[in-house]
């Protein structure tokens, strides 16, 4: 979880660093000006991950910085993907924006499935991983010589 007061101050300070008003941040992020006002006054405590990413992208900072998970607004090259699921957050460490996009897509697709389909998806991924592990093991084995001298 995050502290709404930390988020409020970091959104406000980051916006002021860019010399923007709330309207400009709204235009750049796609988040409504009244909603930004509520965030900056710490009146909003349950903010969606999509809004966090939109604000972070517009402000040129990381989501971790806005949430108070780091004091480095630009990050150290590794980003985190956060997705809200049943009130909890799932955190993935990724190295690039492309990995972040793929992980977000996976989580979004998984979340849209029924519980039964989610179980089937997990089982399918496990089977795929097992097949890949078996293929790697086969590739690492020395070739068998058939019919040669021993």
Short mmCIF file of C-alpha atoms in Angstrom, two decimals:
data_model
loop_
_atom_site.label_atom_id
_atom_site.label_comp_id
_atom_site.label_asym_id
_atom_site.label_seq_id
_atom_site.Cartn_x
_atom_site.Cartn_y
_atom_site.Cartn_z
CA UNK A 1 0.00 0.00 0.00
CA UNK A 2 1.07 3.63 -0.24
CA UNK A 3 0.69 6.77 1.81
CA UNK A 4 -1.78 9.14 0.13
CA UNK A 5 0.02 12.15 1.65
CA UNK A 6 3.32 11.10 0.07
CA UNK A 7 1.58 10.59 -3.26
CA UNK A 8 -0.15 13.97 -2.92
CA UNK A 9 3.06 15.86 -2.24
CA UNK A 10 5.02 14.09 -4.97
CA UNK A 11 2.39 14.69 -7.63
CA UNK A 12 2.18 18.35 -6.59
CA UNK A 13 5.97 18.85 -6.46
CA UNK A 14 6.55 17.05 -9.75
CA UNK A 15 3.85 19.11 -11.43
CA UNK A 16 5.33 22.34 -10.06
CA UNK A 17 8.82 21.27 -11.18
CA UNK A 18 7.43 21.23 -14.72
CA UNK A 19 5.79 24.61 -14.09
CA UNK A 20 2.40 23.13 -14.95
CA UNK A 21 -1.00 23.86 -13.51
CA UNK A 22 -3.52 21.08 -12.89
CA UNK A 23 -5.14 21.68 -16.27
CA UNK A 24 -1.86 21.03 -18.08
CA UNK A 25 -1.26 17.85 -16.08
CA UNK A 26 -4.81 16.77 -16.89
CA UNK A 27 -4.24 17.32 -20.61
CA UNK A 28 -0.93 15.45 -20.56
CA UNK A 29 -2.11 12.52 -18.43
CA UNK A 30 -5.74 12.11 -19.41
CA UNK A 31 -6.73 12.32 -15.73
CA UNK A 32 -9.45 14.87 -14.97
CA UNK A 33 -8.45 18.12 -13.27
CA UNK A 34 -10.87 17.62 -10.33
CA UNK A 35 -9.44 14.12 -9.76
CA UNK A 36 -5.88 15.52 -9.79
CA UNK A 37 -6.98 18.15 -7.28
CA UNK A 38 -8.32 15.43 -4.98
CA UNK A 39 -5.08 13.45 -5.31
CA UNK A 40 -2.95 16.50 -4.52
CA UNK A 41 -5.02 17.20 -1.41
CA UNK A 42 -4.73 13.54 -0.31
CA UNK A 43 -8.51 13.19 -0.58
CA UNK A 44 -8.22 10.16 -2.87
CA UNK A 45 -6.85 7.04 -1.22
CA UNK A 46 -7.84 4.27 -3.63
CA UNK A 47 -6.25 5.33 -6.91
CA UNK A 48 -6.20 2.90 -9.82
CA UNK A 49 -2.91 1.69 -11.20
CA UNK A 50 -3.84 3.10 -14.61
CA UNK A 51 -4.12 6.58 -13.09
CA UNK A 52 -0.79 6.16 -11.29
CA UNK A 53 0.94 5.18 -14.54
CA UNK A 54 -0.74 8.01 -16.47
CA UNK A 55 0.43 10.58 -13.91
CA UNK A 56 3.93 9.11 -13.68
CA UNK A 57 4.31 9.06 -17.47
CA UNK A 58 3.06 12.63 -17.83
CA UNK A 59 5.29 13.89 -15.01
CA UNK A 60 8.34 11.97 -16.22
CA UNK A 61 8.81 10.08 -12.96
CA UNK A 62 8.37 6.47 -11.89
CA UNK A 63 5.31 5.05 -10.19
CA UNK A 64 7.59 3.90 -7.35
CA UNK A 65 8.61 7.50 -6.77
CA UNK A 66 5.01 8.75 -6.68
CA UNK A 67 4.08 6.01 -4.22
CA UNK A 68 7.04 6.75 -1.95
CA UNK A 69 8.79 3.44 -2.64
CA UNK A 70 11.94 5.28 -3.73
CA UNK A 71 13.32 8.79 -3.46
CA UNK A 72 14.73 8.63 -6.98
CA UNK A 73 12.15 10.17 -9.34
CA UNK A 74 13.78 8.69 -12.45
CA UNK A 75 14.47 5.19 -11.13
CA UNK A 76 17.55 3.06 -11.55
CA UNK A 77 16.67 1.54 -14.93
CA UNK A 78 14.45 -1.18 -13.52
CA UNK A 79 10.75 -0.43 -13.36
CA UNK A 80 7.95 -2.15 -11.51
CA UNK A 81 4.62 -3.14 -12.89
CA UNK A 82 1.76 -2.72 -10.48
CA UNK A 83 -1.68 -4.05 -11.09
CA UNK A 84 -4.56 -3.86 -8.69
CA UNK A 85 -6.24 -7.22 -8.07
CA UNK A 86 -8.94 -7.62 -5.44
CA UNK A 87 -7.52 -4.72 -3.43
CA UNK A 88 -3.98 -6.12 -3.46
CA UNK A 89 -1.09 -5.18 -5.66
CA UNK A 90 1.02 -7.58 -7.67
CA UNK A 91 4.58 -6.35 -8.25
CA UNK A 92 6.82 -7.50 -11.10
CA UNK A 93 10.41 -6.40 -11.60
CA UNK A 94 11.08 -5.72 -15.28
CA UNK A 95 13.98 -4.23 -17.18
CA UNK A 96 12.31 -2.34 -20.02
CA UNK A 97 9.17 -0.58 -21.10
CA UNK A 98 8.40 -3.44 -23.50
CA UNK A 99 8.56 -5.97 -20.65
CA UNK A 100 6.32 -3.69 -18.59
CA UNK A 101 3.79 -3.53 -21.43
CA UNK A 102 3.78 -7.31 -21.86
CA UNK A 103 3.40 -7.95 -18.11
CA UNK A 104 0.54 -5.45 -17.91
CA UNK A 105 -1.16 -7.15 -20.84
CA UNK A 106 -0.76 -10.59 -19.22
CA UNK A 107 -2.20 -9.38 -15.92
CA UNK A 108 -5.08 -7.61 -17.67
CA UNK A 109 -5.95 -10.69 -19.71
CA UNK A 110 -5.67 -13.00 -16.69
CA UNK A 111 -7.84 -10.71 -14.56
CA UNK A 112 -10.59 -10.76 -17.18
CA UNK A 113 -10.85 -14.58 -17.04
CA UNK A 114 -13.27 -16.57 -14.92
CA UNK A 115 -11.73 -18.45 -11.95
CA UNK A 116 -11.94 -21.72 -13.90
CA UNK A 117 -10.22 -20.20 -16.94
CA UNK A 118 -7.55 -18.67 -14.68
CA UNK A 119 -6.76 -22.15 -13.31
CA UNK A 120 -6.59 -23.54 -16.86
CA UNK A 121 -4.31 -20.69 -17.95
CA UNK A 122 -1.92 -21.38 -15.07
CA UNK A 123 -1.91 -25.10 -15.90
CA UNK A 124 -1.22 -24.33 -19.56
CA UNK A 125 1.71 -22.06 -18.63
CA UNK A 126 3.13 -24.79 -16.38
CA UNK A 127 2.91 -27.30 -19.23
CA UNK A 128 4.63 -24.84 -21.59
CA UNK A 129 7.43 -24.32 -19.08
CA UNK A 130 7.85 -28.08 -18.62
CA UNK A 131 8.11 -28.62 -22.40
CA UNK A 132 10.75 -25.87 -22.65
CA UNK A 133 12.75 -27.35 -19.76
CA UNK A 134 12.68 -30.78 -21.42
CA UNK A 135 13.83 -29.26 -24.72
CA UNK A 136 16.73 -27.49 -22.98
CA UNK A 137 17.75 -30.73 -21.27
CA UNK A 138 17.74 -32.56 -24.63
CA UNK A 139 19.88 -29.83 -26.20
CA UNK A 140 22.45 -30.08 -23.40
CA UNK A 141 22.83 -33.89 -23.58
CA UNK A 142 25.78 -35.20 -25.57
CA UNK A 143 24.69 -36.90 -28.79
CA UNK A 144 24.26 -40.67 -28.65
CA UNK A 145 26.33 -42.67 -31.07
CA UNK A 146 24.43 -45.65 -32.41
CA UNK A 147 26.28 -48.66 -33.81
CA UNK A 148 29.77 -47.27 -33.33
CA UNK A 149 32.72 -48.82 -31.52
CA UNK A 150 32.81 -48.40 -27.78
#
